[in-house]
Backbone as JSON Lines, residues from 0, in Angstrom:
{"i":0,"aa":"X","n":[-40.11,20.15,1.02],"ca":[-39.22,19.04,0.86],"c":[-38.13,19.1,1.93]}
{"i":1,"aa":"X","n":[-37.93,17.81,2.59],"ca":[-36.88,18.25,4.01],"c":[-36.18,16.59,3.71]}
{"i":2,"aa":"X","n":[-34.92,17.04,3.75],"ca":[-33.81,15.83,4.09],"c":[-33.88,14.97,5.33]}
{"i":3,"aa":"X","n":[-34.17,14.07,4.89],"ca":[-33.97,13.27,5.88],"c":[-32.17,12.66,6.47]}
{"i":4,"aa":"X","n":[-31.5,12.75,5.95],"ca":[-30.42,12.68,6.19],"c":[-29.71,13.66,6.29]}
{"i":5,"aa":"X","n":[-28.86,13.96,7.07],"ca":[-27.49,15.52,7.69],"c":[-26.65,15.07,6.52]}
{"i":6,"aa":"X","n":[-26.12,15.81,5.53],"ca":[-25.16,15.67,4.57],"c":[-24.09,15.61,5.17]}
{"i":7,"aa":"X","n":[-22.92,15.05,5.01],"ca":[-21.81,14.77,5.72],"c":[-20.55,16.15,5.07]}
{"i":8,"aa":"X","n":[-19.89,16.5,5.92],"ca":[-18.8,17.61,6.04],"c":[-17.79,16.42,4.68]}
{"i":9,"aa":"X","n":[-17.26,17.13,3.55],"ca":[-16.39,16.94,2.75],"c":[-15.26,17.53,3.16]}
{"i":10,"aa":"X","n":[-14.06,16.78,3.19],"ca":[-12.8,17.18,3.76],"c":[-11.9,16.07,2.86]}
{"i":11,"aa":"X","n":[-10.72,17.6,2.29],"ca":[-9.62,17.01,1.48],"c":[-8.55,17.06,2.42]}
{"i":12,"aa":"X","n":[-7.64,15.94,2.83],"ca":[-6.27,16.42,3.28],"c":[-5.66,15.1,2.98]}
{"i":13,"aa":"X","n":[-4.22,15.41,3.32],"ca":[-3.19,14.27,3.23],"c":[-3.16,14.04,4.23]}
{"i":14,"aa":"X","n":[-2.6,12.52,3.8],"ca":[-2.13,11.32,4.45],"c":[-1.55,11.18,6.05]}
{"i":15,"aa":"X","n":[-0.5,12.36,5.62],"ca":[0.63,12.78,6.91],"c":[-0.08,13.82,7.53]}
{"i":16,"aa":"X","n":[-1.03,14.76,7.18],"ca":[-1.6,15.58,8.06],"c":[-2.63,14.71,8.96]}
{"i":17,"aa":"X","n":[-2.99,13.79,8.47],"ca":[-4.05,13.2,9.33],"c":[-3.64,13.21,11.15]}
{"i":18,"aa":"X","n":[-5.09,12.65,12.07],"ca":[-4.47,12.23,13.05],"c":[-3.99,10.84,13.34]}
{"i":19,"aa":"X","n":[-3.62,10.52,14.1],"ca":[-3.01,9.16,14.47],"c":[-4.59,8.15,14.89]}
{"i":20,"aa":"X","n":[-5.55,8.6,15.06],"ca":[-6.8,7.89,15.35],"c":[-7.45,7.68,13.89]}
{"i":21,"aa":"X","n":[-7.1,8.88,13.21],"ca":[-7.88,8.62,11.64],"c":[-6.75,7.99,10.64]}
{"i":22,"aa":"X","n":[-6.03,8.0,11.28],"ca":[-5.05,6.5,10.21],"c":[-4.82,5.21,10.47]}
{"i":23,"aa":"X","n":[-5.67,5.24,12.07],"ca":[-5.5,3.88,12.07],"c":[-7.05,3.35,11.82]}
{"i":24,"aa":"X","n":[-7.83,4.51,11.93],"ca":[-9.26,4.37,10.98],"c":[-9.03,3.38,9.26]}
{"i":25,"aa":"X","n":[-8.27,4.14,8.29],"ca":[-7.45,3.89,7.7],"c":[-7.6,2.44,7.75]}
{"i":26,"aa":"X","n":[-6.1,2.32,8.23],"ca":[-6.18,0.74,8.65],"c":[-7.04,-0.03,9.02]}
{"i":27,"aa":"X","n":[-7.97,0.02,9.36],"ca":[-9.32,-0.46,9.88],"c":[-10.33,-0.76,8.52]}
{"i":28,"aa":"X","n":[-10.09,0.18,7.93],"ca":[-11.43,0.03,6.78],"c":[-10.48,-0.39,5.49]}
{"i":29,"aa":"X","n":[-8.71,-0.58,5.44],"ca":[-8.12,-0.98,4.37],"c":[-7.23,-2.3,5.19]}
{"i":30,"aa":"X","n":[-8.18,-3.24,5.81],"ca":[-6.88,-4.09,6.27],"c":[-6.18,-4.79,5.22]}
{"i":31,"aa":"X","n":[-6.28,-5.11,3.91],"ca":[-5.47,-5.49,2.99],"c":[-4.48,-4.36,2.05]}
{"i":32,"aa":"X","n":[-5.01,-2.94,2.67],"ca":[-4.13,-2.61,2.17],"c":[-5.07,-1.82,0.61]}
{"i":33,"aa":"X","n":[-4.66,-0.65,-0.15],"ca":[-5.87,0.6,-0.58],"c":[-5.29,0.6,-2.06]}
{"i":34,"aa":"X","n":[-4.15,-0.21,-2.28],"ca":[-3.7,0.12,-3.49],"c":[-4.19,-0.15,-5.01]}
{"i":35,"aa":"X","n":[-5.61,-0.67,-4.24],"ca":[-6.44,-1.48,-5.54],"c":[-7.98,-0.47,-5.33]}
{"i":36,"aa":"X","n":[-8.09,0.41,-4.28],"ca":[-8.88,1.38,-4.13],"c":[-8.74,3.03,-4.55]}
{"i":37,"aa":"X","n":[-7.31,3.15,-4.47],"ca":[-7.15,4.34,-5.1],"c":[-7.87,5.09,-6.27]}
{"i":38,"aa":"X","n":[-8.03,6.48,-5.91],"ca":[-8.6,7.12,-7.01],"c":[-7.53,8.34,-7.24]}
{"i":39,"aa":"X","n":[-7.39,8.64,-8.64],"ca":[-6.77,9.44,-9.07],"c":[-7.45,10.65,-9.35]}
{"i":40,"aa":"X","n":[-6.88,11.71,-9.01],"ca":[-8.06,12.92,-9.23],"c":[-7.12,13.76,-9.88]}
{"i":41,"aa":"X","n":[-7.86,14.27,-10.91],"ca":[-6.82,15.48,-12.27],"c":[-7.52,16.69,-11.49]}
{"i":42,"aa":"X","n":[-6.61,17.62,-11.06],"ca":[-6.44,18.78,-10.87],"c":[-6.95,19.91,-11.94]}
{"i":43,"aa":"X","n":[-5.87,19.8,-13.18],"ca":[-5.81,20.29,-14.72],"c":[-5.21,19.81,-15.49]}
{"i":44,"aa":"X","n":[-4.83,20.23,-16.33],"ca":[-3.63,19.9,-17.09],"c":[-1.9,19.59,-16.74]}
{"i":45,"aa":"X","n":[-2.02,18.03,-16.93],"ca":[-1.33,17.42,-16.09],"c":[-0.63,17.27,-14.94]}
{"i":46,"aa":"X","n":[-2.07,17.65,-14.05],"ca":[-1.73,17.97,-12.51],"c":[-2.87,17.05,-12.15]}
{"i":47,"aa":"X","n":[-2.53,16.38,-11.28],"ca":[-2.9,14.73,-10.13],"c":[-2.82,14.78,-8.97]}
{"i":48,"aa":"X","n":[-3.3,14.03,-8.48],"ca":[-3.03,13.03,-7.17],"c":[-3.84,12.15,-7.05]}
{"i":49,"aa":"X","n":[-3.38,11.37,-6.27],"ca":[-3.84,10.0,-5.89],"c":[-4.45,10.07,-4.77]}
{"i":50,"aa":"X","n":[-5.95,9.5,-4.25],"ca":[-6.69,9.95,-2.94],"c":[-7.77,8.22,-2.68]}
{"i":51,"aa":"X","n":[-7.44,8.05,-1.06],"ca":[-8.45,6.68,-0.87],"c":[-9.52,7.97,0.12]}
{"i":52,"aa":"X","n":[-11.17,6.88,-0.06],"ca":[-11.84,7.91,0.73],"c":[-12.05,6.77,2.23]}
{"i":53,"aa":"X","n":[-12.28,8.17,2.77],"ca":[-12.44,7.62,4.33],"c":[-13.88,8.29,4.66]}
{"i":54,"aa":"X","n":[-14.56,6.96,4.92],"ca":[-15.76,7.52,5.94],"c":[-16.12,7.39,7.25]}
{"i":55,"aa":"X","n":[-16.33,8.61,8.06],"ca":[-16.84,8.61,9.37],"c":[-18.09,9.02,9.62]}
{"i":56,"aa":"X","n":[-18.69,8.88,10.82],"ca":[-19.48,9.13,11.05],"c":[-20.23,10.88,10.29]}
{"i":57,"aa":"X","n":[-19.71,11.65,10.73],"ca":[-20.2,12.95,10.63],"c":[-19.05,13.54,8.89]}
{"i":58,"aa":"X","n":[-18.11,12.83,8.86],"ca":[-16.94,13.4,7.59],"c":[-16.96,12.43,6.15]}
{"i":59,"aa":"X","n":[-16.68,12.87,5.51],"ca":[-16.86,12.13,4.49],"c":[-15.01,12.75,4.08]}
{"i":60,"aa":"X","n":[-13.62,12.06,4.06],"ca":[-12.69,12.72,3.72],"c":[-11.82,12.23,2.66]}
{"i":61,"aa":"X","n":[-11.49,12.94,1.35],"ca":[-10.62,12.35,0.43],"c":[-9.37,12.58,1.03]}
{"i":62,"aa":"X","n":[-8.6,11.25,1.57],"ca":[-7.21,11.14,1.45],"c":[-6.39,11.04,0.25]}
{"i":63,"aa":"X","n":[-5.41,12.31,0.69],"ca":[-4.16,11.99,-0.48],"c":[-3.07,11.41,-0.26]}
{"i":64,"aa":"X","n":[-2.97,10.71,-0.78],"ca":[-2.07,9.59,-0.49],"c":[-0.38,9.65,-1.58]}
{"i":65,"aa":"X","n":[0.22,9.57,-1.1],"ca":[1.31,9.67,-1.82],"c":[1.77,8.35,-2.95]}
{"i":66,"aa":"X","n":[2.28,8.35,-4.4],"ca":[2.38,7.26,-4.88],"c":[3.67,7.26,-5.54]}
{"i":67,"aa":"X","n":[4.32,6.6,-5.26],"ca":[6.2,6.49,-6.0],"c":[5.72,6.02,-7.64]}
{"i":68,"aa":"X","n":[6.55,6.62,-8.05],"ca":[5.92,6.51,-9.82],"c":[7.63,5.37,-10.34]}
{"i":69,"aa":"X","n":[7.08,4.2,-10.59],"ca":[8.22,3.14,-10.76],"c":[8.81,3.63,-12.54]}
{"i":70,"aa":"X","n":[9.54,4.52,-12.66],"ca":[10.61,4.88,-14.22],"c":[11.52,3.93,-14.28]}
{"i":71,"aa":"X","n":[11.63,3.05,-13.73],"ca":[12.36,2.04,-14.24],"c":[11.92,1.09,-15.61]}
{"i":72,"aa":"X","n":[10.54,1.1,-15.51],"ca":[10.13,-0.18,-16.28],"c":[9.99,0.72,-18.06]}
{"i":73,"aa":"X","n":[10.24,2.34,-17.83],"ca":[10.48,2.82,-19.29],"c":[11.89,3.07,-19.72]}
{"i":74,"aa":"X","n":[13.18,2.94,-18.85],"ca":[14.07,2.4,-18.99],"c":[14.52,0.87,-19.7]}
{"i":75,"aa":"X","n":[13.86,-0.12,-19.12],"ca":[13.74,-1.44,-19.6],"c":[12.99,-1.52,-20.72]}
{"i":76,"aa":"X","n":[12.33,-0.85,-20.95],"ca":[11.79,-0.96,-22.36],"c":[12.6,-0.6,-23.14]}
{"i":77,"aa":"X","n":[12.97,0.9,-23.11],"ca":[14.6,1.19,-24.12],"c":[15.43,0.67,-23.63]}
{"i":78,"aa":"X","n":[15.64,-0.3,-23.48],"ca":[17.23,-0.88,-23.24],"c":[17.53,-1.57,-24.65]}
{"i":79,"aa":"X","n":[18.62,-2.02,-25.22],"ca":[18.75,-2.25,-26.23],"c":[19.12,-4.13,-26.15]}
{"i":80,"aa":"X","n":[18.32,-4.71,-26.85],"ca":[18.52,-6.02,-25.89],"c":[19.01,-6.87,-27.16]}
{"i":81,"aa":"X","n":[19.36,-6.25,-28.56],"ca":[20.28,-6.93,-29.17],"c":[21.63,-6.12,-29.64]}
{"i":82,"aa":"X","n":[22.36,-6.26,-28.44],"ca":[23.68,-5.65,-28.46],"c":[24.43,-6.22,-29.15]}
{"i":83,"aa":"X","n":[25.69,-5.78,-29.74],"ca":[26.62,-6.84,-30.09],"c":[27.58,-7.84,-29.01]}
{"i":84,"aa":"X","n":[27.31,-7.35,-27.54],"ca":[27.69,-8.41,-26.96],"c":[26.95,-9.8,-26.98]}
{"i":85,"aa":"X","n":[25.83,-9.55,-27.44],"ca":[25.07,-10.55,-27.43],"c":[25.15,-12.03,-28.57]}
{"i":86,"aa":"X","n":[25.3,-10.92,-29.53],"ca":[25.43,-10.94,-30.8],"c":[26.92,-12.15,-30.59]}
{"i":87,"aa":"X","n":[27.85,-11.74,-30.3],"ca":[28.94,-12.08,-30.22],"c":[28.84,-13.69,-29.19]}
{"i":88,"aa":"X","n":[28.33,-13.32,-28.38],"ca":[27.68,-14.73,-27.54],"c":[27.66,-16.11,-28.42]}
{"i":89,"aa":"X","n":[26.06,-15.31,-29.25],"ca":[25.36,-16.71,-30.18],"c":[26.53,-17.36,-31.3]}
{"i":90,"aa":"X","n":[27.12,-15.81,-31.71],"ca":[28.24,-16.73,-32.47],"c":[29.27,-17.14,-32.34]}
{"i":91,"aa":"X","n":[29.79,-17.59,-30.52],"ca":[30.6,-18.34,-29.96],"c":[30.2,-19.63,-29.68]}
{"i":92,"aa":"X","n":[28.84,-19.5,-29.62],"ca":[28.11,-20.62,-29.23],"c":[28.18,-21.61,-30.74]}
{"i":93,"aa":"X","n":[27.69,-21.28,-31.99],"ca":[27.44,-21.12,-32.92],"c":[29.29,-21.89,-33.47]}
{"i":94,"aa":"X","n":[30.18,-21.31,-33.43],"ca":[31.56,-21.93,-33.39],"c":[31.83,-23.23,-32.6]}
{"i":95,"aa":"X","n":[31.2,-22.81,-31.2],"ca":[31.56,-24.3,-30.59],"c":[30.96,-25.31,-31.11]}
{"i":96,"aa":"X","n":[29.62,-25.02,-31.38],"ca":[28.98,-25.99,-31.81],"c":[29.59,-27.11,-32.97]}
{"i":97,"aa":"X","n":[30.36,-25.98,-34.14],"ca":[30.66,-26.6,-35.2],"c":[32.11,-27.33,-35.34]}
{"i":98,"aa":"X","n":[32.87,-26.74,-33.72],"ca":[33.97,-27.37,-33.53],"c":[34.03,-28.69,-33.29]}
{"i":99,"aa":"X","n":[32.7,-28.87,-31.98],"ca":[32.31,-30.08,-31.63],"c":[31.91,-31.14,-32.48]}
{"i":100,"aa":"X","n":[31.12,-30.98,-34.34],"ca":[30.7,-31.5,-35.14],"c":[31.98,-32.36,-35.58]}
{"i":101,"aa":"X","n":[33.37,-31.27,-36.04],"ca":[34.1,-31.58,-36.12],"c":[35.37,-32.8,-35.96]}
{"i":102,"aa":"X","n":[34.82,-32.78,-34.57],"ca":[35.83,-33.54,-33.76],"c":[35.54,-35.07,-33.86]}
């Protein structure tokens, strides 16, 4: 039994180690851009990264790619969004209203 195909060299590195010819490779094979290609790879127990793959001719290479993790939007979830300033609002509103009935 004989391969007909040369298996391609597997290579892990980051993003910033790359060269300047294989990132604009990169760019070439992501012209819109990889953020809908990403793959996440678990290490272990809760250990990650985020990696797009790049293929060349002779390499087959998982890029790791760096990803900003947005903690804002679990902030905004606990925010408390019936404050009593709020509170205090509706029932100014709530007064004018009945001043205006008034008049």
């Amino acid at each position: 039994m004989t391969q007909d195909k040369k298996q391609k060299k597997r290579v892990v590195v980051s993003y910033k180690n790359l060269s300047p010819e294989l990132q604009e490779e990169i760019k070439k094979q992501y012209p819109n851009g990889y953020t809908d290609r990403m793959l996440r790879i678990d290490k272990g127990p809760g250990d990650f990264f985020y990696a797009i793959m790049l293929e060349t001719e002779d390499i087959s290479y998982l890029v790791k790619v760096d990803v900003k993790v947005d903690e804002q939007v679990e902030e905004e979830e606990e925010k408390d969004y019936y404050n009593d300033e709020i509170k205090d609002s509706d029932e100014q509103l709530i007064e004018d209203a009945a001043d205006d009935e008034d008049e």
